[in-house]
């Protein structure tokens, strides 16, 4: 019988603890943000319209109706440790375009209002109300980093990742 030494047990603890912590943070954040939007879909629809991505009502309504539930679903998967890698890919697929459109909207406001970029503040639709754009971009970068770490965490071959 192979009993792990205390040093071996500690060396296994931190990667597992980091993995669980990343899942809890990312999953909890997406559940919270999704539920905020679910409770007030009309307000979320109004915020989605402000990005002027499309004028097609069916598409706008679909985004406002489905996106929050997708966030909640992915968050639940992450919290439960189910299909972690797949959920992290979907979260990445939501974070990247969202971050780009938030940046572009902030840049347009920065230029039109002639204010410093980091002074731009608006409700991006993420569920936290008005936020300074630089804070939001850093927040999204951190969330994206967690998602990417869950996809490619060290020491796990790609075929065995959760």
Tab-separated table of N, CA and C in Angstrom:
chain	number	residue	atom	x	y	z
A	1	UNK	N	0.842	-1.184	0.000
A	1	UNK	CA	0.000	0.000	0.000
A	1	UNK	C	0.884	1.242	0.000
A	2	UNK	N	0.555	2.165	-0.871
A	2	UNK	CA	1.316	3.413	-0.984
A	2	UNK	C	0.664	4.491	-0.142
A	3	UNK	N	1.261	4.844	0.944
A	3	UNK	CA	0.779	5.964	1.748
A	3	UNK	C	1.547	7.204	1.336
A	4	UNK	N	0.809	8.247	0.965
A	4	UNK	CA	1.522	9.467	0.561
A	4	UNK	C	2.219	10.106	1.756
A	5	UNK	N	3.368	10.641	1.487
A	5	UNK	CA	4.091	11.374	2.515
A	5	UNK	C	3.407	12.718	2.724
A	6	UNK	N	3.626	13.363	3.856
A	6	UNK	CA	3.012	14.679	4.076
A	6	UNK	C	3.376	15.683	2.983
A	7	UNK	N	4.609	15.625	2.493
A	7	UNK	CA	5.019	16.552	1.432
A	7	UNK	C	4.248	16.277	0.151
A	8	UNK	N	4.026	15.006	-0.169
A	8	UNK	CA	3.261	14.638	-1.367
A	8	UNK	C	1.813	15.076	-1.213
A	9	UNK	N	1.251	14.852	-0.042
A	9	UNK	CA	-0.134	15.254	0.205
A	9	UNK	C	-0.294	16.763	0.068
A	10	UNK	N	0.677	17.526	0.613
A	10	UNK	CA	0.620	19.001	0.480
A	10	UNK	C	0.753	19.425	-0.966
A	11	UNK	N	1.618	18.753	-1.721
A	11	UNK	CA	1.823	19.136	-3.117
A	11	UNK	C	0.576	18.856	-3.952
A	12	UNK	N	-0.236	17.934	-3.511
A	12	UNK	CA	-1.501	17.654	-4.214
A	12	UNK	C	-2.622	18.567	-3.743
A	13	UNK	N	-2.543	19.014	-2.500
A	13	UNK	CA	-3.603	19.829	-1.912
A	13	UNK	C	-3.783	21.159	-2.642
A	14	UNK	N	-2.701	21.904	-2.856
A	14	UNK	CA	-2.812	23.261	-3.394
A	14	UNK	C	-3.387	23.308	-4.802
A	15	UNK	N	-2.985	22.431	-5.728
A	15	UNK	CA	-3.627	22.465	-7.044
A	15	UNK	C	-5.122	22.142	-6.984
A	16	UNK	N	-5.476	21.177	-6.138
A	16	UNK	CA	-6.892	20.817	-6.005
A	16	UNK	C	-7.654	21.961	-5.345
A	17	UNK	N	-7.093	22.540	-4.297
A	17	UNK	CA	-7.742	23.662	-3.615
A	17	UNK	C	-7.904	24.852	-4.561
A	18	UNK	N	-6.882	25.130	-5.371
A	18	UNK	CA	-6.976	26.216	-6.343
A	18	UNK	C	-8.046	25.959	-7.379
A	19	UNK	N	-8.123	24.713	-7.826
A	19	UNK	CA	-9.137	24.332	-8.809
A	19	UNK	C	-10.540	24.527	-8.234
A	20	UNK	N	-10.759	24.067	-7.011
A	20	UNK	CA	-12.068	24.204	-6.368
A	20	UNK	C	-12.392	25.677	-6.132
A	21	UNK	N	-11.423	26.437	-5.664
A	21	UNK	CA	-11.638	27.861	-5.414
A	21	UNK	C	-11.971	28.598	-6.713
A	22	UNK	N	-11.263	28.302	-7.784
A	22	UNK	CA	-11.551	28.935	-9.084
A	22	UNK	C	-12.964	28.597	-9.543
A	23	UNK	N	-13.361	27.342	-9.379
A	23	UNK	CA	-14.720	26.927	-9.747
A	23	UNK	C	-15.755	27.680	-8.928
A	24	UNK	N	-15.513	27.787	-7.620
A	24	UNK	CA	-16.477	28.451	-6.739
A	24	UNK	C	-16.604	29.931	-7.057
A	25	UNK	N	-15.486	30.594	-7.279
A	25	UNK	CA	-15.514	32.027	-7.589
A	25	UNK	C	-16.214	32.266	-8.923
A	26	UNK	N	-15.772	31.572	-9.954
A	26	UNK	CA	-16.335	31.786	-11.286
A	26	UNK	C	-17.799	31.352	-11.330
A	27	UNK	N	-18.092	30.180	-10.777
A	27	UNK	CA	-19.467	29.687	-10.776
A	27	UNK	C	-20.395	30.582	-9.980
A	28	UNK	N	-19.957	30.964	-8.785
A	28	UNK	CA	-20.784	31.845	-7.960
A	28	UNK	C	-21.041	33.188	-8.609
A	29	UNK	N	-20.002	33.736	-9.223
A	29	UNK	CA	-20.134	35.031	-9.896
A	29	UNK	C	-21.149	34.949	-11.039
A	30	UNK	N	-21.055	33.896	-11.841
A	30	UNK	CA	-21.973	33.773	-12.977
A	30	UNK	C	-23.398	33.471	-12.533
A	31	UNK	N	-23.570	32.720	-11.468
A	31	UNK	CA	-24.926	32.493	-10.949
A	31	UNK	C	-25.516	33.812	-10.470
A	32	UNK	N	-24.752	34.563	-9.698
A	32	UNK	CA	-25.241	35.845	-9.185
A	32	UNK	C	-25.595	36.799	-10.326
A	33	UNK	N	-24.670	36.966	-11.257
A	33	UNK	CA	-24.906	37.899	-12.363
A	33	UNK	C	-26.086	37.465	-13.226
A	34	UNK	N	-26.200	36.170	-13.464
A	34	UNK	CA	-27.321	35.670	-14.250
A	34	UNK	C	-28.651	35.904	-13.550
A	35	UNK	N	-28.690	35.634	-12.246
A	35	UNK	CA	-29.947	35.807	-11.507
A	35	UNK	C	-30.371	37.267	-11.425
A	36	UNK	N	-29.421	38.167	-11.317
A	36	UNK	CA	-29.756	39.597	-11.308
A	36	UNK	C	-30.500	39.955	-12.593
A	37	UNK	N	-30.036	39.409	-13.713
A	37	UNK	CA	-30.670	39.688	-15.006
A	37	UNK	C	-32.003	38.960	-15.147
A	38	UNK	N	-32.088	37.748	-14.608
A	38	UNK	CA	-33.319	36.957	-14.687
A	38	UNK	C	-34.446	37.658	-13.948
A	39	UNK	N	-34.140	38.280	-12.795
A	39	UNK	CA	-35.178	38.925	-11.991
A	39	UNK	C	-35.750	40.159	-12.671
A	40	UNK	N	-35.000	40.767	-13.587
A	40	UNK	CA	-35.488	41.962	-14.274
A	40	UNK	C	-35.105	41.913	-15.749
A	41	UNK	N	-35.770	41.045	-16.520
A	41	UNK	CA	-35.392	40.879	-17.935
A	41	UNK	C	-35.638	42.122	-18.785
A	42	UNK	N	-36.623	42.928	-18.415
A	42	UNK	CA	-36.903	44.137	-19.187
A	42	UNK	C	-35.752	45.132	-19.049
A	43	UNK	N	-35.263	45.306	-17.839
A	43	UNK	CA	-34.122	46.207	-17.626
A	43	UNK	C	-32.895	45.693	-18.372
A	44	UNK	N	-32.688	44.370	-18.352
A	44	UNK	CA	-31.547	43.803	-19.069
A	44	UNK	C	-31.711	44.010	-20.573
A	45	UNK	N	-32.916	43.832	-21.089
A	45	UNK	CA	-33.169	44.062	-22.517
A	45	UNK	C	-32.843	45.502	-22.901
A	46	UNK	N	-33.221	46.455	-22.058
A	46	UNK	CA	-32.916	47.866	-22.335
A	46	UNK	C	-31.407	48.095	-22.406
A	47	UNK	N	-30.667	47.443	-21.511
A	47	UNK	CA	-29.208	47.593	-21.520
A	47	UNK	C	-28.584	46.926	-22.747
A	48	UNK	N	-29.115	45.793	-23.146
A	48	UNK	CA	-28.615	45.113	-24.358
A	48	UNK	C	-28.834	46.001	-25.577
A	49	UNK	N	-29.986	46.683	-25.624
A	49	UNK	CA	-30.289	47.587	-26.747
A	49	UNK	C	-29.273	48.728	-26.855
A	50	UNK	N	-28.746	49.175	-25.734
A	50	UNK	CA	-27.807	50.293	-25.746
A	50	UNK	C	-26.515	49.981	-26.496
A	51	UNK	N	-26.196	48.701	-26.645
A	51	UNK	CA	-24.984	48.326	-27.385
A	51	UNK	C	-25.191	48.411	-28.887
A	52	UNK	N	-26.439	48.522	-29.324
A	52	UNK	CA	-26.780	48.703	-30.734
A	52	UNK	C	-26.116	47.629	-31.623
A	53	UNK	N	-26.182	46.382	-31.157
A	53	UNK	CA	-25.590	45.277	-31.918
A	53	UNK	C	-26.502	44.813	-33.042
A	54	UNK	N	-27.802	44.889	-32.811
A	54	UNK	CA	-28.775	44.494	-33.815
A	54	UNK	C	-30.090	45.231	-33.570
A	55	UNK	N	-30.857	45.384	-34.607
A	55	UNK	CA	-32.176	46.010	-34.493
A	55	UNK	C	-33.289	44.984	-34.630
A	56	UNK	N	-32.929	43.716	-34.727
A	56	UNK	CA	-33.915	42.644	-34.912
A	56	UNK	C	-34.513	42.291	-33.549
A	57	UNK	N	-35.801	42.585	-33.369
A	57	UNK	CA	-36.425	42.378	-32.055
A	57	UNK	C	-36.327	40.931	-31.549
A	58	UNK	N	-36.506	39.964	-32.410
A	58	UNK	CA	-36.450	38.569	-31.982
A	58	UNK	C	-35.053	38.235	-31.442
A	59	UNK	N	-34.031	38.727	-32.102
A	59	UNK	CA	-32.661	38.475	-31.659
A	59	UNK	C	-32.371	39.177	-30.330
A	60	UNK	N	-32.802	40.418	-30.221
A	60	UNK	CA	-32.621	41.158	-28.960
A	60	UNK	C	-33.330	40.465	-27.803
A	61	UNK	N	-34.583	40.068	-28.035
A	61	UNK	CA	-35.346	39.391	-26.985
A	61	UNK	C	-34.727	38.048	-26.628
A	62	UNK	N	-34.210	37.344	-27.630
A	62	UNK	CA	-33.567	36.050	-27.373
A	62	UNK	C	-32.316	36.214	-26.522
A	63	UNK	N	-31.525	37.220	-26.837
A	63	UNK	CA	-30.322	37.485	-26.042
A	63	UNK	C	-30.714	37.793	-24.597
A	64	UNK	N	-31.677	38.686	-24.422
A	64	UNK	CA	-32.087	39.092	-23.080
A	64	UNK	C	-32.735	37.947	-22.309
A	65	UNK	N	-33.396	37.041	-23.004
A	65	UNK	CA	-34.073	35.939	-22.325
A	65	UNK	C	-33.151	34.762	-22.046
A	66	UNK	N	-32.252	34.458	-22.961
A	66	UNK	CA	-31.447	33.238	-22.848
A	66	UNK	C	-30.092	33.427	-22.163
A	67	UNK	N	-29.448	34.545	-22.399
A	67	UNK	CA	-28.108	34.760	-21.858
A	67	UNK	C	-28.048	34.627	-20.331
A	68	UNK	N	-28.968	35.245	-19.596
A	68	UNK	CA	-28.902	35.093	-18.132
A	68	UNK	C	-29.032	33.637	-17.677
A	69	UNK	N	-29.908	32.887	-18.325
A	69	UNK	CA	-30.075	31.484	-17.947
A	69	UNK	C	-28.836	30.670	-18.297
A	70	UNK	N	-28.162	31.018	-19.388
A	70	UNK	CA	-26.915	30.344	-19.746
A	70	UNK	C	-25.850	30.624	-18.692
A	71	UNK	N	-25.815	31.860	-18.199
A	71	UNK	CA	-24.869	32.207	-17.136
A	71	UNK	C	-25.151	31.395	-15.871
A	72	UNK	N	-26.417	31.311	-15.490
A	72	UNK	CA	-26.793	30.543	-14.296
A	72	UNK	C	-26.446	29.068	-14.484
A	73	UNK	N	-26.761	28.516	-15.639
A	73	UNK	CA	-26.495	27.103	-15.921
A	73	UNK	C	-24.996	26.807	-15.845
A	74	UNK	N	-24.185	27.627	-16.500
A	74	UNK	CA	-22.733	27.426	-16.452
A	74	UNK	C	-22.210	27.575	-15.027
A	75	UNK	N	-22.737	28.540	-14.294
A	75	UNK	CA	-22.337	28.721	-12.908
A	75	UNK	C	-22.657	27.500	-12.061
A	76	UNK	N	-23.828	26.920	-12.267
A	76	UNK	CA	-24.206	25.721	-11.521
A	76	UNK	C	-23.300	24.547	-11.872
A	77	UNK	N	-22.975	24.396	-13.147
A	77	UNK	CA	-22.054	23.337	-13.554
A	77	UNK	C	-20.699	23.510	-12.882
A	78	UNK	N	-20.204	24.735	-12.870
A	78	UNK	CA	-18.909	24.998	-12.242
A	78	UNK	C	-18.946	24.724	-10.745
A	79	UNK	N	-19.994	25.185	-10.076
A	79	UNK	CA	-20.105	24.943	-8.636
A	79	UNK	C	-20.194	23.454	-8.331
A	80	UNK	N	-20.918	22.744	-9.176
A	80	UNK	CA	-21.095	21.314	-8.954
A	80	UNK	C	-19.928	20.463	-9.411
A	81	UNK	N	-18.971	21.067	-10.110
A	81	UNK	CA	-17.832	20.298	-10.609
A	81	UNK	C	-18.213	19.392	-11.769
A	82	UNK	N	-19.261	19.747	-12.488
A	82	UNK	CA	-19.761	18.944	-13.599
A	82	UNK	C	-19.376	19.626	-14.903
A	83	UNK	N	-18.763	18.873	-15.809
A	83	UNK	CA	-18.371	19.401	-17.122
A	83	UNK	C	-17.642	20.739	-16.976
A	84	UNK	N	-16.708	20.787	-16.060
A	84	UNK	CA	-16.018	22.032	-15.721
A	84	UNK	C	-15.337	22.634	-16.944
A	85	UNK	N	-14.619	21.820	-17.677
A	85	UNK	CA	-13.892	22.342	-18.844
A	85	UNK	C	-14.868	22.906	-19.891
A	86	UNK	N	-15.949	22.193	-20.157
A	86	UNK	CA	-16.946	22.674	-21.120
A	86	UNK	C	-17.615	23.949	-20.653
A	87	UNK	N	-17.974	23.993	-19.371
A	87	UNK	CA	-18.603	25.198	-18.821
A	87	UNK	C	-17.636	26.372	-18.882
A	88	UNK	N	-16.358	26.104	-18.614
A	88	UNK	CA	-15.353	27.173	-18.686
A	88	UNK	C	-15.192	27.673	-20.118
A	89	UNK	N	-15.292	26.772	-21.087
A	89	UNK	CA	-15.244	27.204	-22.495
A	89	UNK	C	-16.433	28.107	-22.823
A	90	UNK	N	-17.620	27.729	-22.367
A	90	UNK	CA	-18.815	28.546	-22.643
A	90	UNK	C	-18.695	29.899	-21.962
A	91	UNK	N	-18.221	29.910	-20.722
A	91	UNK	CA	-18.011	31.173	-19.999
A	91	UNK	C	-17.017	32.044	-20.761
A	92	UNK	N	-15.946	31.436	-21.259
A	92	UNK	CA	-14.970	32.179	-22.061
A	92	UNK	C	-15.632	32.748	-23.308
A	93	UNK	N	-16.480	31.934	-23.932
A	93	UNK	CA	-17.198	32.387	-25.120
A	93	UNK	C	-18.176	33.518	-24.852
A	94	UNK	N	-18.626	33.647	-23.616
A	94	UNK	CA	-19.489	34.778	-23.251
A	94	UNK	C	-18.652	35.984	-22.854
A	95	UNK	N	-17.562	35.752	-22.125
A	95	UNK	CA	-16.752	36.859	-21.613
A	95	UNK	C	-16.016	37.629	-22.707
A	96	UNK	N	-15.456	36.922	-23.675
A	96	UNK	CA	-14.634	37.598	-24.692
A	96	UNK	C	-15.454	38.595	-25.512
A	97	UNK	N	-16.565	38.169	-26.156
A	97	UNK	CA	-17.313	39.179	-26.934
A	97	UNK	C	-17.916	40.274	-26.063
A	98	UNK	N	-18.358	39.923	-24.853
A	98	UNK	CA	-18.915	40.926	-23.956
A	98	UNK	C	-17.866	41.978	-23.608
A	99	UNK	N	-16.669	41.536	-23.308
A	99	UNK	CA	-15.587	42.463	-22.965
A	99	UNK	C	-15.261	43.366	-24.144
A	100	UNK	N	-15.265	42.811	-25.338
A	100	UNK	CA	-14.990	43.606	-26.536
A	100	UNK	C	-16.066	44.678	-26.731
A	101	UNK	N	-17.352	44.303	-26.634
A	101	UNK	CA	-18.402	45.308	-26.859
A	101	UNK	C	-18.428	46.348	-25.744
A	102	UNK	N	-18.120	45.943	-24.524
A	102	UNK	CA	-18.040	46.916	-23.428
A	102	UNK	C	-16.902	47.909	-23.691
A	103	UNK	N	-15.752	47.382	-24.100
A	103	UNK	CA	-14.612	48.243	-24.418
A	103	UNK	C	-14.973	49.218	-25.543
A	104	UNK	N	-15.587	48.716	-26.614
A	104	UNK	CA	-15.938	49.578	-27.757
A	104	UNK	C	-16.944	50.655	-27.361
A	105	UNK	N	-17.928	50.295	-26.556
A	105	UNK	CA	-18.900	51.295	-26.096
A	105	UNK	C	-18.217	52.335	-25.215
A	106	UNK	N	-17.334	51.880	-24.337
A	106	UNK	CA	-16.613	52.814	-23.466
A	106	UNK	C	-15.715	53.729	-24.286
A	107	UNK	N	-15.070	53.177	-25.291
A	107	UNK	CA	-14.191	53.994	-26.143
A	107	UNK	C	-14.999	55.063	-26.869
A	108	UNK	N	-16.179	54.692	-27.365
A	108	UNK	CA	-17.043	55.668	-28.043
A	108	UNK	C	-17.468	56.773	-27.076
A	109	UNK	N	-17.807	56.418	-25.841
A	109	UNK	CA	-18.171	57.430	-24.843
A	109	UNK	C	-16.975	58.302	-24.487
A	110	UNK	N	-15.821	57.682	-24.366
A	110	UNK	CA	-14.588	58.416	-24.078
A	110	UNK	C	-14.333	59.485	-25.147
A	111	UNK	N	-14.491	59.107	-26.397
A	111	UNK	CA	-14.243	60.059	-27.488
A	111	UNK	C	-15.336	61.109	-27.602
A	112	UNK	N	-16.594	60.704	-27.469
A	112	UNK	CA	-17.686	61.660	-27.644
A	112	UNK	C	-17.799	62.645	-26.482
A	113	UNK	N	-17.472	62.201	-25.266
A	113	UNK	CA	-17.566	63.077	-24.103
A	113	UNK	C	-16.252	63.770	-23.769
A	114	UNK	N	-15.185	63.373	-24.449
A	114	UNK	CA	-13.852	63.947	-24.227
A	114	UNK	C	-13.435	63.861	-22.760
A	115	UNK	N	-13.609	62.664	-22.196
A	115	UNK	CA	-13.179	62.418	-20.816
A	115	UNK	C	-12.139	61.302	-20.828
A	116	UNK	N	-11.327	61.226	-19.785
A	116	UNK	CA	-10.349	60.133	-19.731
A	116	UNK	C	-11.055	58.775	-19.799
A	117	UNK	N	-10.426	57.828	-20.452
A	117	UNK	CA	-11.033	56.512	-20.663
A	117	UNK	C	-11.459	55.870	-19.343
A	118	UNK	N	-10.600	55.899	-18.354
A	118	UNK	CA	-10.919	55.254	-17.076
A	118	UNK	C	-11.967	56.026	-16.265
A	119	UNK	N	-12.355	57.206	-16.707
A	119	UNK	CA	-13.421	57.961	-16.053
A	119	UNK	C	-14.781	57.619	-16.639
A	120	UNK	N	-14.799	56.856	-17.724
A	120	UNK	CA	-16.067	56.449	-18.333
A	120	UNK	C	-16.772	55.500	-17.381
A	121	UNK	N	-18.056	55.786	-17.148
A	121	UNK	CA	-18.850	54.993	-16.213
A	121	UNK	C	-20.235	54.795	-16.804
A	122	UNK	N	-20.662	53.535	-16.871
A	122	UNK	CA	-22.015	53.248	-17.327
A	122	UNK	C	-22.436	51.867	-16.844
A	123	UNK	N	-23.727	51.588	-16.959
A	123	UNK	CA	-24.254	50.268	-16.606
A	123	UNK	C	-24.055	49.366	-17.807
A	124	UNK	N	-23.112	48.448	-17.670
A	124	UNK	CA	-22.746	47.588	-18.802
A	124	UNK	C	-23.730	46.443	-18.999
A	125	UNK	N	-24.648	46.224	-18.068
A	125	UNK	CA	-25.606	45.139	-18.191
A	125	UNK	C	-25.165	43.876	-17.488
A	126	UNK	N	-24.077	43.955	-16.760
A	126	UNK	CA	-23.547	42.753	-16.102
A	126	UNK	C	-24.255	42.464	-14.784
A	127	UNK	N	-25.012	43.399	-14.281
A	127	UNK	CA	-25.775	43.160	-13.065
A	127	UNK	C	-25.272	43.899	-11.844
A	128	UNK	N	-24.235	44.703	-11.995
A	128	UNK	CA	-23.688	45.422	-10.839
A	128	UNK	C	-24.015	46.911	-10.869
A	129	UNK	N	-24.818	47.341	-11.833
A	129	UNK	CA	-25.135	48.760	-11.961
A	129	UNK	C	-24.012	49.509	-12.659
A	130	UNK	N	-24.007	50.823	-12.476
A	130	UNK	CA	-22.955	51.629	-13.112
A	130	UNK	C	-21.598	51.266	-12.532
A	131	UNK	N	-20.620	51.187	-13.425
A	131	UNK	CA	-19.274	50.794	-13.013
A	131	UNK	C	-18.259	51.536	-13.867
A	132	UNK	N	-17.148	51.897	-13.263
A	132	UNK	CA	-16.055	52.500	-14.031
A	132	UNK	C	-15.499	51.459	-14.988
A	133	UNK	N	-15.295	51.860	-16.221
A	133	UNK	CA	-14.945	50.905	-17.263
A	133	UNK	C	-13.627	50.192	-17.012
A	134	UNK	N	-12.639	50.871	-16.497
A	134	UNK	CA	-11.357	50.199	-16.248
A	134	UNK	C	-11.511	49.109	-15.189
A	135	UNK	N	-12.320	49.370	-14.197
A	135	UNK	CA	-12.585	48.335	-13.175
A	135	UNK	C	-13.267	47.135	-13.820
A	136	UNK	N	-14.234	47.393	-14.695
A	136	UNK	CA	-14.951	46.302	-15.355
A	136	UNK	C	-14.032	45.483	-16.247
A	137	UNK	N	-13.146	46.155	-16.955
A	137	UNK	CA	-12.226	45.440	-17.836
A	137	UNK	C	-11.258	44.574	-17.033
A	138	UNK	N	-10.786	45.081	-15.901
A	138	UNK	CA	-9.905	44.280	-15.035
A	138	UNK	C	-10.684	43.094	-14.465
A	139	UNK	N	-11.895	43.346	-14.025
A	139	UNK	CA	-12.748	42.275	-13.491
A	139	UNK	C	-12.940	41.180	-14.540
A	140	UNK	N	-13.264	41.574	-15.761
A	140	UNK	CA	-13.465	40.593	-16.833
A	140	UNK	C	-12.183	39.842	-17.154
A	141	UNK	N	-11.046	40.530	-17.102
A	141	UNK	CA	-9.768	39.864	-17.354
A	141	UNK	C	-9.503	38.809	-16.289
A	142	UNK	N	-9.809	39.124	-15.037
A	142	UNK	CA	-9.622	38.155	-13.958
A	142	UNK	C	-10.558	36.957	-14.122
A	143	UNK	N	-11.811	37.219	-14.457
A	143	UNK	CA	-12.760	36.126	-14.681
A	143	UNK	C	-12.328	35.268	-15.866
A	144	UNK	N	-11.865	35.924	-16.912
A	144	UNK	CA	-11.377	35.195	-18.084
A	144	UNK	C	-10.153	34.355	-17.715
A	145	UNK	N	-9.269	34.912	-16.900
A	145	UNK	CA	-8.103	34.165	-16.439
A	145	UNK	C	-8.502	32.912	-15.664
A	146	UNK	N	-9.504	33.032	-14.790
A	146	UNK	CA	-9.991	31.866	-14.052
A	146	UNK	C	-10.554	30.817	-14.997
A	147	UNK	N	-11.360	31.273	-15.966
A	147	UNK	CA	-11.955	30.335	-16.917
A	147	UNK	C	-10.875	29.617	-17.724
A	148	UNK	N	-9.889	30.351	-18.194
A	148	UNK	CA	-8.815	29.736	-18.979
A	148	UNK	C	-7.977	28.789	-18.116
A	149	UNK	N	-7.783	29.134	-16.859
A	149	UNK	CA	-7.044	28.244	-15.976
A	149	UNK	C	-7.805	26.939	-15.768
A	150	UNK	N	-9.139	27.035	-15.660
A	150	UNK	CA	-9.939	25.817	-15.508
A	150	UNK	C	-9.868	24.947	-16.765
A	151	UNK	N	-9.712	25.579	-17.916
A	151	UNK	CA	-9.600	24.823	-19.168
A	151	UNK	C	-8.235	24.156	-19.267
A	152	UNK	N	-7.184	24.933	-19.008
A	152	UNK	CA	-5.815	24.447	-19.206
A	152	UNK	C	-5.028	24.372	-17.910
A	153	UNK	N	-5.635	23.953	-16.848
A	153	UNK	CA	-4.909	23.929	-15.577
A	153	UNK	C	-3.703	23.001	-15.663
A	154	UNK	N	-2.639	23.392	-15.019
A	154	UNK	CA	-1.390	22.628	-15.090
A	154	UNK	C	-1.544	21.222	-14.510
A	155	UNK	N	-0.808	20.308	-15.091
A	155	UNK	CA	-0.746	18.961	-14.553
A	155	UNK	C	-1.871	18.052	-14.974
A	156	UNK	N	-2.775	18.514	-15.798
A	156	UNK	CA	-3.878	17.685	-16.248
A	156	UNK	C	-3.844	17.558	-17.763
A	157	UNK	N	-3.724	16.351	-18.280
A	157	UNK	CA	-3.796	16.198	-19.724
A	157	UNK	C	-5.173	16.617	-20.214
A	158	UNK	N	-5.244	17.108	-21.418
A	158	UNK	CA	-6.477	17.678	-21.941
A	158	UNK	C	-7.615	16.653	-21.954
A	159	UNK	N	-7.335	15.405	-22.200
A	159	UNK	CA	-8.401	14.413	-22.284
A	159	UNK	C	-8.992	14.083	-20.908
A	160	UNK	N	-8.284	14.382	-19.833
A	160	UNK	CA	-8.772	14.052	-18.499
A	160	UNK	C	-9.267	15.254	-17.705
A	161	UNK	N	-9.264	16.415	-18.308
A	161	UNK	CA	-9.695	17.602	-17.559
A	161	UNK	C	-11.186	17.553	-17.352
A	162	UNK	N	-11.587	18.014	-16.129
A	162	UNK	CA	-12.995	17.958	-15.714
A	162	UNK	C	-13.805	18.871	-16.481
